[in-house]
Amino acid sequence: MRKNSIILLLAVTTLFTVTSCKKFLEQESPNNVPVSEIFTNFEGARTTLVGCYENLKANDYYLKFFYAFPEVTGGNIKYTRAANQSLGLSFNFTNNNIDNDMRGFYNTAYRIIFNANNILAYIGNVKDASLIQKNRMLADAYTIRALVHFDLVRVFAQSYAYTPDASHPGIILKTVNGPVIEPAGNRASVKEVYDQVVKDLDSAIALYANSTAIYAGGNDKTWLSGDAAKALLSRVHLYKGDWEEVIALATDIITPNNYRLLTRAQYVNSWSRKNISNESIFELAYGTRTGGSLGENYNPLVTSQVQWAATNDVLNLYLPADIRSSATMFVKATISGTEYFFPKKYQGTSDSANNIKLIRTSELILNRAEAYAESNMLTEALADLNTIRKRANTSATNFSSTDQQEIINEILTERRRELCFEGHTFFDVSRKRKNLVRIDCVSANANISYPDDKFACPIPISQ
């Protein structure tokens, strides 16, 4: 049964990947083998879980479309070609329910949730796993389900603060599987979605505390953990504006110094090839690849694929001595007579494809800085802000102010400097209810005043 279960799961995954159909795959396999039978042994359950990680790394998700969405929409990316522009509808804010750049992400996301739900529902059937092994699988499944619901609601709904009580439409919450993967039912409110995300992460954190490692290979940072769940939860509370929670969770990870902030000298090389960063809390590892990477879109040497260059909007944020400036963290190249700068964060291609760094200490420090500032703890906010500023530019003077809003604005600017091309910028604009201003942008919708329906991508419908 063990061998048959694994083959069945892989067959289902492959079928979904290569087939474009009106309806998601049904819960029962084409062989009429119930999904529950996959979970009669440890290896079958673990294989399902590994499949969830693999789908997070899909082209529609963190390999390309989801991860680049907030960069394309947020003003960090411009195109080097006029045709065949990936995420062109999103760039121009012309997605609709039928023609939609994010359809693939939507489908992939709910497939992951479906598999995570199966783990949560059937793990009790596994006979040859210990309690602490089961706890680890449950913890990972809860964290993955939380992450995916959170990513979906950030793309397809207005931000948490759009209404005073977050009662506006969110996404379809899927915590129990039906007969098909396709989500059905009414959209939950944004508050309901966030409440479920927090609940799942709280459950995961408790389970991680009484669990054990279950994966044979890879760096520990390439698998989820209690710290990764806490870091993600700090991000969720940041979006909610729960400042005390952000401070507590971020401090809990920052203080032990297990994910030591990179030095200025280490910074550039940390983004090279598959290097796992000292300050990474969770990375998606891509291993040996023969093609398909985020870097293909940013690397000017891949002439058939390159299309995304940095805008002057983001390049102009850096002082010359900043290690993250165009002189050190960007590759200059001329395409069709025009000079462009391409971020070094993701230049790797094929077997040199970079890991995707989902959560870093730098983000936690900036999360905490914002939470301190919003709580009017300005001295503490400035200390965190200047930690990131001075790491990047040792000759820079400390930023100093007694004006709360000025400090918050500078923290948001520093977030863009530090976290650009890591999937944050547009979401930061939206959650802070700011106007979107894209200067180095050729689009009829270059600038969007908040509030506007365009801050939420339309949900794709089945065709």
Tab-separated table of C-alpha atoms in Angstrom:
chain	number	residue	atom	x	y	z
A	1	MET	CA	0.000	0.000	0.000
A	2	ARG	CA	2.829	2.436	0.761
A	3	LYS	CA	4.170	2.347	-2.766
A	4	ASN	CA	0.725	2.551	-4.337
A	5	SER	CA	-0.224	5.522	-2.152
A	6	ILE	CA	2.794	7.551	-3.229
A	7	ILE	CA	2.266	6.742	-6.887
A	8	LEU	CA	-1.383	7.729	-6.599
A	9	LEU	CA	-0.563	11.107	-5.028
A	10	LEU	CA	2.065	11.933	-7.614
A	11	ALA	CA	-0.286	10.959	-10.402
A	12	VAL	CA	-2.980	13.264	-9.053
A	13	THR	CA	-0.525	16.141	-8.719
A	14	THR	CA	0.808	15.639	-12.238
A	15	LEU	CA	-2.675	15.398	-13.732
A	16	PHE	CA	-3.674	18.701	-12.183
A	17	THR	CA	-0.490	20.419	-13.268
A	18	VAL	CA	-0.754	19.542	-16.947
A	19	THR	CA	-4.539	19.817	-17.329
A	20	SER	CA	-6.539	22.999	-17.702
A	21	CYS	CA	-10.147	22.223	-16.924
A	22	LYS	CA	-13.297	23.908	-15.734
A	23	LYS	CA	-13.335	22.079	-12.458
A	24	PHE	CA	-10.585	21.213	-9.993
A	25	LEU	CA	-9.723	17.585	-9.396
A	26	GLU	CA	-12.145	15.516	-7.424
A	27	GLN	CA	-11.222	14.247	-4.000
A	28	GLU	CA	-11.461	10.637	-5.096
A	29	SER	CA	-8.712	9.429	-7.420
A	30	PRO	CA	-9.295	8.137	-10.967
A	31	ASN	CA	-8.494	4.663	-9.574
A	32	ASN	CA	-11.351	5.060	-7.071
A	33	VAL	CA	-8.850	4.762	-4.225
A	34	PRO	CA	-10.122	6.981	-1.387
A	35	VAL	CA	-7.790	9.753	-0.308
A	36	SER	CA	-8.034	8.409	3.241
A	37	GLU	CA	-6.048	5.335	2.185
A	38	ILE	CA	-3.035	7.505	1.388
A	39	PHE	CA	-2.875	8.297	5.097
A	40	THR	CA	-2.562	4.790	6.428
A	41	ASN	CA	1.215	5.196	6.813
A	42	PHE	CA	3.782	7.819	7.659
A	43	GLU	CA	5.379	7.926	4.217
A	44	GLY	CA	2.094	8.537	2.429
A	45	ALA	CA	1.243	11.419	4.750
A	46	ARG	CA	4.707	12.935	4.516
A	47	THR	CA	4.649	12.704	0.717
A	48	THR	CA	1.414	14.702	0.686
A	49	LEU	CA	3.031	17.315	2.891
A	50	VAL	CA	6.125	17.539	0.693
A	51	GLY	CA	3.742	18.018	-2.217
A	52	CYS	CA	2.368	21.121	-0.472
A	53	TYR	CA	5.888	22.566	-0.278
A	54	GLU	CA	6.452	21.768	-3.955
A	55	ASN	CA	3.267	23.573	-4.940
A	56	LEU	CA	4.349	26.646	-2.966
A	57	LYS	CA	7.348	26.646	-5.306
A	58	ALA	CA	5.179	26.498	-8.436
A	59	ASN	CA	5.457	28.995	-11.286
A	60	ASP	CA	2.029	30.393	-10.410
A	61	TYR	CA	3.031	30.890	-6.787
A	62	TYR	CA	6.390	31.843	-5.255
A	63	LEU	CA	8.484	30.990	-8.312
A	64	LYS	CA	6.961	33.838	-10.256
A	65	PHE	CA	3.392	35.094	-10.410
A	66	PHE	CA	2.364	35.606	-6.782
A	67	TYR	CA	5.831	36.673	-5.623
A	68	ALA	CA	6.192	39.269	-8.387
A	69	PHE	CA	2.606	40.538	-8.239
A	70	PRO	CA	3.217	43.159	-5.496
A	71	GLU	CA	6.419	44.296	-7.250
A	72	VAL	CA	4.778	44.739	-10.660
A	73	THR	CA	1.765	46.513	-9.156
A	74	GLY	CA	3.697	48.393	-6.484
A	75	GLY	CA	6.025	50.354	-8.745
A	76	ASN	CA	9.291	48.448	-8.393
A	77	ILE	CA	9.223	46.792	-11.831
A	78	LYS	CA	9.108	48.095	-15.392
A	79	TYR	CA	9.178	46.026	-18.548
A	80	THR	CA	12.075	45.695	-20.967
A	81	ARG	CA	9.805	44.484	-23.764
A	82	ALA	CA	6.541	45.718	-25.214
A	83	ALA	CA	4.888	42.364	-25.900
A	84	ASN	CA	4.324	39.104	-24.009
A	85	GLN	CA	4.545	40.803	-20.639
A	86	SER	CA	4.016	38.427	-17.735
A	87	LEU	CA	1.607	40.014	-15.251
A	88	GLY	CA	0.817	42.728	-17.776
A	89	LEU	CA	-2.853	42.804	-16.775
A	90	SER	CA	-1.861	43.231	-13.145
A	91	PHE	CA	0.645	45.957	-14.046
A	92	ASN	CA	-2.128	47.886	-15.785
A	93	PHE	CA	-4.820	46.948	-13.225
A	94	THR	CA	-7.000	45.479	-15.970
A	95	ASN	CA	-7.592	42.004	-14.551
A	96	ASN	CA	-11.197	40.855	-14.619
A	97	ASN	CA	-13.038	37.665	-13.680
A	98	ILE	CA	-12.216	36.029	-17.034
A	99	ASP	CA	-8.905	37.500	-18.215
A	100	ASN	CA	-6.830	37.325	-15.074
A	101	ASP	CA	-3.077	37.043	-14.508
A	102	MET	CA	-3.674	35.519	-11.097
A	103	ARG	CA	-5.954	32.648	-12.139
A	104	GLY	CA	-3.124	30.126	-11.938
A	105	PHE	CA	-2.177	31.317	-8.476
A	106	TYR	CA	-5.796	31.096	-7.335
A	107	ASN	CA	-6.093	27.496	-8.542
A	108	THR	CA	-2.723	26.436	-7.152
A	109	ALA	CA	-3.457	28.047	-3.784
A	110	TYR	CA	-6.696	26.137	-3.288
A	111	ARG	CA	-5.034	22.919	-4.378
A	112	ILE	CA	-2.482	23.407	-1.594
A	113	ILE	CA	-5.239	24.144	0.916
A	114	PHE	CA	-7.081	21.013	-0.213
A	115	ASN	CA	-3.994	18.884	0.449
A	116	ALA	CA	-3.317	20.582	3.787
A	117	ASN	CA	-6.901	19.895	4.820
A	118	ASN	CA	-6.462	16.223	3.922
A	119	ILE	CA	-3.448	16.032	6.220
A	120	LEU	CA	-5.360	17.663	9.053
A	121	ALA	CA	-8.372	15.408	8.532
A	122	TYR	CA	-6.641	12.050	8.062
A	123	ILE	CA	-3.417	12.193	10.075
A	124	GLY	CA	-5.132	10.205	12.815
A	125	ASN	CA	-5.268	7.225	10.441
A	126	VAL	CA	-1.480	6.971	10.244
A	127	LYS	CA	-0.451	3.887	12.191
A	128	ASP	CA	3.357	3.967	12.020
A	129	ALA	CA	4.085	7.535	13.160
A	130	SER	CA	4.748	8.703	16.701
A	131	LEU	CA	2.752	11.494	18.345
A	132	ILE	CA	5.565	14.009	17.903
A	133	GLN	CA	5.939	13.078	14.233
A	134	LYS	CA	2.200	13.575	13.718
A	135	ASN	CA	2.413	16.879	15.561
A	136	ARG	CA	5.067	18.068	13.131
A	137	MET	CA	2.937	17.158	10.117
A	138	LEU	CA	-0.073	18.852	11.670
A	139	ALA	CA	1.973	21.958	12.491
A	140	ASP	CA	3.294	22.235	8.947
A	141	ALA	CA	-0.196	21.707	7.513
A	142	TYR	CA	-1.698	24.422	9.731
A	143	THR	CA	1.122	26.839	8.838
A	144	ILE	CA	0.806	26.157	5.123
A	145	ARG	CA	-2.976	26.558	5.214
A	146	ALA	CA	-2.566	29.853	7.081
A	147	LEU	CA	0.094	31.137	4.685
A	148	VAL	CA	-1.969	30.325	1.605
A	149	HIS	CA	-5.209	31.812	2.925
A	150	PHE	CA	-3.236	34.907	3.925
A	151	ASP	CA	-1.668	35.213	0.475
A	152	LEU	CA	-5.058	34.783	-1.201
A	153	VAL	CA	-6.756	37.458	0.892
A	154	ARG	CA	-3.925	39.910	0.238
A	155	VAL	CA	-4.369	39.578	-3.528
A	156	PHE	CA	-8.140	39.180	-3.908
A	157	ALA	CA	-9.533	41.419	-1.161
A	158	GLN	CA	-9.140	44.931	0.118
A	159	SER	CA	-6.779	45.337	3.055
A	160	TYR	CA	-7.848	44.671	6.643
A	161	ALA	CA	-8.314	48.372	7.437
A	162	TYR	CA	-10.529	49.052	4.395
A	163	THR	CA	-13.558	49.012	6.693
A	164	PRO	CA	-13.426	49.797	10.422
A	165	ASP	CA	-14.366	46.241	11.418
A	166	ALA	CA	-12.889	44.397	8.405
A	167	SER	CA	-16.381	43.226	7.486
A	168	HIS	CA	-15.863	43.688	3.744
A	169	PRO	CA	-15.672	40.641	1.413
A	170	GLY	CA	-12.565	38.505	1.649
A	171	ILE	CA	-12.127	35.101	0.018
A	172	ILE	CA	-13.726	31.683	0.331
A	173	LEU	CA	-12.393	30.060	3.483
A	174	LYS	CA	-11.737	26.365	3.028
A	175	THR	CA	-11.065	24.495	6.266
A	176	VAL	CA	-12.984	21.321	5.399
A	177	ASN	CA	-12.786	19.650	2.004
A	178	GLY	CA	-15.797	19.002	-0.176
A	179	PRO	CA	-15.996	16.558	-3.085
A	180	VAL	CA	-13.858	18.785	-5.336
A	181	ILE	CA	-10.907	21.096	-4.838
A	182	GLU	CA	-12.700	24.065	-6.363
A	183	PRO	CA	-13.743	26.448	-3.561
A	184	ALA	CA	-17.481	26.780	-3.205
A	185	GLY	CA	-19.760	28.913	-1.108
A	186	ASN	CA	-19.856	32.536	-0.076
A	187	ARG	CA	-16.838	34.691	0.533
A	188	ALA	CA	-15.965	35.113	4.191
A	189	SER	CA	-15.307	38.596	5.496
A	190	VAL	CA	-11.715	39.736	5.681
A	191	LYS	CA	-11.967	39.587	9.478
A	192	GLU	CA	-13.117	35.974	9.332
A	193	VAL	CA	-10.225	35.073	7.068
A	194	TYR	CA	-7.665	36.744	9.320
A	195	ASP	CA	-9.211	35.162	12.412
A	196	GLN	CA	-8.791	31.722	10.815
A	197	VAL	CA	-5.218	32.478	9.774
A	198	VAL	CA	-4.329	33.516	13.325
A	199	LYS	CA	-6.084	30.464	14.748
A	200	ASP	CA	-4.166	28.130	12.420
A	201	LEU	CA	-0.834	29.726	13.264
A	202	ASP	CA	-1.530	29.596	16.987
A	203	SER	CA	-2.337	25.890	16.605
A	204	ALA	CA	0.850	25.325	14.645
A	205	ILE	CA	3.057	27.096	17.174
A	206	ALA	CA	1.678	24.957	19.993
A	207	LEU	CA	2.231	21.764	17.988
A	208	TYR	CA	5.776	22.663	16.931
A	209	ALA	CA	6.694	22.870	20.627
A	210	ASN	CA	5.968	19.147	20.987
A	211	SER	CA	7.213	17.785	17.665
A	212	THR	CA	10.281	16.349	15.988
A	213	ALA	CA	12.025	16.626	12.631
A	214	ILE	CA	10.491	14.437	9.930
A	215	TYR	CA	12.448	15.385	6.799
A	216	ALA	CA	15.563	13.518	5.778
A	217	GLY	CA	17.301	16.166	3.673
A	218	GLY	CA	17.722	19.887	3.254
A	219	ASN	CA	18.695	22.695	5.561
A	220	ASP	CA	16.359	23.172	8.544
A	221	LYS	CA	15.542	26.655	7.257
A	222	THR	CA	14.002	25.168	4.112
A	223	TRP	CA	11.265	23.519	6.162
A	224	LEU	CA	8.696	25.332	8.256
A	225	SER	CA	9.244	25.638	12.011
A	226	GLY	CA	7.863	27.185	15.155
A	227	ASP	CA	9.938	30.303	14.530
A	228	ALA	CA	8.705	30.512	10.937
A	229	ALA	CA	5.112	30.310	12.166
A	230	LYS	CA	5.766	33.062	14.726
A	231	ALA	CA	7.447	35.237	12.091
A	232	LEU	CA	4.535	34.783	9.730
A	233	LEU	CA	2.120	35.564	12.558
A	234	SER	CA	3.980	38.808	13.234
A	235	ARG	CA	3.395	39.728	9.589
A	236	VAL	CA	-0.307	38.886	9.850
A	237	HIS	CA	-0.711	41.020	12.971
A	238	LEU	CA	1.163	43.847	11.210
A	239	TYR	CA	-1.504	43.805	8.494
A	240	LYS	CA	-4.200	43.841	11.183
A	241	GLY	CA	-2.600	46.639	13.161
A	242	ASP	CA	-2.226	44.535	16.300
A	243	TRP	CA	0.893	46.370	17.398
A	244	GLU	CA	1.451	44.672	20.771
A	245	GLU	CA	1.312	41.250	19.129
A	246	VAL	CA	3.774	42.327	16.436
A	247	ILE	CA	6.248	43.585	19.030
A	248	ALA	CA	5.966	40.469	21.185
A	249	LEU	CA	6.311	37.976	18.330
A	250	ALA	CA	9.135	39.807	16.575
A	251	THR	CA	11.051	40.240	19.827
A	252	ASP	CA	10.639	36.563	20.621
A	253	ILE	CA	12.593	35.703	17.478
A	254	ILE	CA	15.012	38.631	17.323
A	255	THR	CA	16.286	38.461	20.921
A	256	PRO	CA	17.873	34.961	20.888
A	257	ASN	CA	19.855	36.047	17.785
A	258	ASN	CA	19.459	32.649	16.118
A	259	TYR	CA	18.931	34.417	12.793
A	260	ARG	CA	21.700	36.951	13.054
A	261	LEU	CA	21.360	40.060	10.903
A	262	LEU	CA	23.818	39.940	8.022
A	263	THR	CA	26.712	42.353	8.056
A	264	ARG	CA	27.146	44.864	5.270
A	265	ALA	CA	30.035	42.796	3.892
A	266	GLN	CA	27.889	39.640	3.753
A	267	TYR	CA	24.817	41.204	2.223
A	268	VAL	CA	25.392	40.995	-1.536
A	269	ASN	CA	26.768	37.464	-1.542
A	270	SER	CA	23.847	36.217	0.538
A	271	TRP	CA	21.702	36.584	-2.585
A	272	SER	CA	24.006	34.514	-4.752
A	273	ARG	CA	22.966	31.108	-6.106
A	274	LYS	CA	21.456	28.819	-3.438
A	275	ASN	CA	23.114	30.471	-0.446
A	276	ILE	CA	20.951	30.138	2.647
A	277	SER	CA	21.126	33.396	4.512
A	278	ASN	CA	22.083	33.608	8.179
A	279	GLU	CA	19.091	35.848	8.742
A	280	SER	CA	16.567	33.713	6.883
A	281	ILE	CA	13.884	32.123	9.024
A	282	PHE	CA	12.287	30.264	6.124
A	283	GLU	CA	13.383	29.783	2.521
A	284	LEU	CA	11.892	27.759	-0.318
A	285	ALA	CA	14.764	25.657	-1.686
A	286	TYR	CA	14.741	24.865	-5.382
A	287	GLY	CA	17.505	22.262	-5.558
A	288	THR	CA	18.787	21.015	-8.904
A	289	ARG	CA	16.845	22.510	-11.819
A	290	THR	CA	17.208	22.374	-15.572
A	291	GLY	CA	14.972	25.367	-16.210
A	292	GLY	CA	12.336	27.624	-14.770
A	293	SER	CA	13.366	30.164	-12.184
A	294	LEU	CA	12.437	33.604	-10.955
A	295	GLY	CA	15.858	34.764	-12.149
A	296	GLU	CA	15.003	34.162	-15.796
A	297	ASN	CA	12.756	37.226	-15.639
A	298	TYR	CA	15.435	39.435	-14.042
A	299	ASN	CA	18.655	38.158	-15.631
A	300	PRO	CA	19.665	40.124	-18.764
A	301	LEU	CA	21.783	37.201	-19.976
A	302	VAL	CA	18.626	35.137	-20.476
A	303	THR	CA	17.664	37.132	-23.533
A	304	SER	CA	14.601	35.048	-24.373
A	305	GLN	CA	13.023	35.449	-20.933
A	306	VAL	CA	14.250	38.651	-19.277
A	307	GLN	CA	11.489	41.237	-18.940
A	308	TRP	CA	11.528	42.847	-15.492
A	309	ALA	CA	13.896	45.699	-14.610
A	310	ALA	CA	13.987	47.969	-11.573
A	311	THR	CA	12.211	51.302	-11.850
A	312	ASN	CA	13.856	54.593	-11.104
A	313	ASP	CA	11.254	54.905	-8.351
A	314	VAL	CA	13.058	52.263	-6.324
A	315	LEU	CA	16.617	52.966	-7.542
A	316	ASN	CA	16.359	56.599	-6.442
A	317	LEU	CA	15.645	55.585	-2.835
A	318	TYR	CA	19.299	54.680	-2.195
A	319	LEU	CA	22.263	56.853	-1.326
A	320	PRO	CA	25.458	55.972	-3.263
A	321	ALA	CA	27.139	54.393	-0.208
A	322	ASP	CA	24.180	52.111	0.492
A	323	ILE	CA	25.139	48.461	-0.100
A	324	ARG	CA	21.699	47.958	-1.673
A	325	SER	CA	22.176	50.701	-4.295
A	326	SER	CA	22.439	50.291	-8.061
A	327	ALA	CA	26.239	50.129	-7.856
A	328	THR	CA	26.281	46.935	-5.785
A	329	MET	CA	22.885	45.200	-5.681
A	330	PHE	CA	21.816	45.645	-9.294
A	331	VAL	CA	23.142	44.468	-12.657
A	332	LYS	CA	23.350	47.102	-15.395
A	333	ALA	CA	22.602	46.015	-18.960
A	334	THR	CA	21.478	47.559	-22.230
A	335	ILE	CA	18.534	46.019	-24.065
A	336	SER	CA	17.408	47.381	-27.445
A	337	GLY	CA	19.430	50.526	-26.852
A	338	THR	CA	17.985	51.275	-23.415
A	339	GLU	CA	19.966	50.952	-20.177
A	340	TYR	CA	18.298	49.002	-17.375
A	341	PHE	CA	19.156	47.864	-13.860
A	342	PHE	CA	18.189	44.358	-12.706
A	343	PRO	CA	18.079	43.281	-9.036
A	344	LYS	CA	20.761	40.864	-7.869
A	345	LYS	CA	18.353	39.360	-5.366
A	346	TYR	CA	17.144	36.896	-7.966
A	347	GLN	CA	19.628	36.452	-10.818
A	348	GLY	CA	20.088	32.673	-10.605
A	349	THR	CA	18.809	30.485	-13.424
A	350	SER	CA	18.526	26.737	-14.054
A	351	ASP	CA	20.731	24.860	-11.576
A	352	SER	CA	21.851	28.175	-10.048
A	353	ALA	CA	18.269	29.237	-9.294
A	354	ASN	CA	18.097	31.155	-6.034
A	355	ASN	CA	16.110	29.999	-3.047
A	356	ILE	CA	13.109	32.198	-2.342
A	357	LYS	CA	13.624	33.923	1.005
A	358	LEU	CA	10.136	34.166	2.471
A	359	ILE	CA	10.903	35.550	5.927
A	360	ARG	CA	14.082	37.304	7.113
A	361	THR	CA	15.173	38.968	10.332
A	362	SER	CA	15.319	42.307	8.503
A	363	GLU	CA	11.568	42.128	7.968
A	364	LEU	CA	10.935	41.337	11.633
A	365	ILE	CA	13.026	44.303	12.752
A	366	LEU	CA	11.076	46.574	10.416
A	367	ASN	CA	7.774	45.011	11.520
A	368	ARG	CA	8.691	45.815	15.102
A	369	ALA	CA	9.885	49.308	14.194
A	370	GLU	CA	6.520	50.085	12.613
A	371	ALA	CA	4.633	48.623	15.563
A	372	TYR	CA	6.716	50.676	18.001
A	373	ALA	CA	6.094	53.846	15.979
A	374	GLU	CA	2.355	53.207	15.709
A	375	SER	CA	2.364	52.690	19.520
A	376	ASN	CA	4.145	56.046	19.931
A	377	MET	CA	7.248	54.281	21.295
A	378	LEU	CA	9.410	56.488	19.111
A	379	THR	CA	12.808	55.852	20.707
A	380	GLU	CA	12.430	52.112	20.225
A	381	ALA	CA	11.117	52.605	16.672
A	382	LEU	CA	14.110	54.730	15.709
A	383	ALA	CA	16.532	52.172	17.164
A	384	ASP	CA	15.118	49.402	14.975
A	385	LEU	CA	14.888	51.634	11.918
A	386	ASN	CA	18.501	52.744	12.254
A	387	THR	CA	19.693	49.164	12.753
A	388	ILE	CA	18.633	48.408	9.178
A	389	ARG	CA	19.734	51.782	7.797
A	390	LYS	CA	23.206	51.618	9.328
A	391	ARG	CA	23.765	48.007	8.325
A	392	ALA	CA	23.264	49.012	4.694
A	393	ASN	CA	25.180	52.281	4.902
A	394	THR	CA	27.652	52.620	7.751
A	395	SER	CA	28.379	56.233	6.848
A	396	ALA	CA	24.735	57.254	7.087
A	397	THR	CA	23.654	59.389	9.986
A	398	ASN	CA	20.932	58.043	12.225
A	399	PHE	CA	17.475	59.074	11.210
A	400	SER	CA	16.049	61.242	13.964
A	401	SER	CA	12.665	62.826	14.493
A	402	THR	CA	10.087	63.430	17.182
A	403	ASP	CA	7.212	63.424	14.702
A	404	GLN	CA	5.342	60.106	14.809
A	405	GLN	CA	4.024	60.208	11.244
A	406	GLU	CA	7.402	61.231	9.847
A	407	ILE	CA	8.997	58.226	11.561
A	408	ILE	CA	6.295	55.885	10.250
A	409	ASN	CA	6.801	57.228	6.722
A	410	GLU	CA	10.545	56.679	6.932
A	411	ILE	CA	10.042	53.120	8.195
A	412	LEU	CA	7.801	52.413	5.203
A	413	THR	CA	10.440	53.836	2.873
A	414	GLU	CA	13.075	51.681	4.540
A	415	ARG	CA	10.826	48.632	4.085
A	416	ARG	CA	10.804	49.336	0.371
A	417	ARG	CA	14.579	49.760	0.271
A	418	GLU	CA	15.199	46.557	2.189
A	419	LEU	CA	12.372	44.291	1.038
A	420	CYS	CA	11.885	45.305	-2.596
A	421	PHE	CA	11.488	42.327	-4.963
A	422	GLU	CA	10.502	40.126	-1.993
A	423	GLY	CA	6.739	40.373	-2.383
A	424	HIS	CA	5.754	43.300	-0.138
A	425	THR	CA	5.536	46.731	-1.771
A	426	PHE	CA	1.990	46.863	-3.156
A	427	PHE	CA	0.621	45.133	-0.079
A	428	ASP	CA	2.335	47.729	2.125
A	429	VAL	CA	0.761	50.557	0.112
A	430	SER	CA	-2.659	48.945	0.378
A	431	ARG	CA	-2.590	48.029	4.078
A	432	LYS	CA	-1.471	51.570	4.994
A	433	ARG	CA	-4.271	52.986	2.811
A	434	LYS	CA	-1.853	55.058	0.747
A	435	ASN	CA	-2.240	56.334	-2.791
A	436	LEU	CA	-0.299	54.280	-5.318
A	437	VAL	CA	2.182	56.520	-7.120
A	438	ARG	CA	4.260	55.039	-9.938
A	439	ILE	CA	6.404	57.666	-11.663
A	440	ASP	CA	8.631	55.475	-13.835
A	441	CYS	CA	5.615	53.687	-15.252
A	442	VAL	CA	3.932	53.615	-18.648
A	443	SER	CA	0.314	52.693	-17.962
A	444	ALA	CA	-3.096	54.294	-18.069
A	445	ASN	CA	-3.371	53.318	-14.407
A	446	ALA	CA	0.086	54.377	-13.260
A	447	ASN	CA	-1.366	56.183	-10.245
A	448	ILE	CA	-4.371	55.088	-8.193
A	449	SER	CA	-5.892	57.132	-5.402
A	450	TYR	CA	-6.949	55.213	-2.303
A	451	PRO	CA	-9.585	53.875	-1.865
A	452	ASP	CA	-10.265	52.206	-5.188
A	453	ASP	CA	-11.615	48.846	-6.333
A	454	LYS	CA	-8.319	48.277	-8.129
A	455	PHE	CA	-6.571	47.606	-4.828
A	456	ALA	CA	-8.198	44.135	-4.884
A	457	CYS	CA	-7.666	41.804	-7.818
A	458	PRO	CA	-10.961	40.378	-9.157
A	459	ILE	CA	-11.501	36.728	-8.266
A	460	PRO	CA	-11.277	34.553	-11.406
A	461	ILE	CA	-14.277	32.421	-12.268
A	462	SER	CA	-14.306	29.006	-13.915
A	463	GLN	CA	-14.511	28.975	-17.700
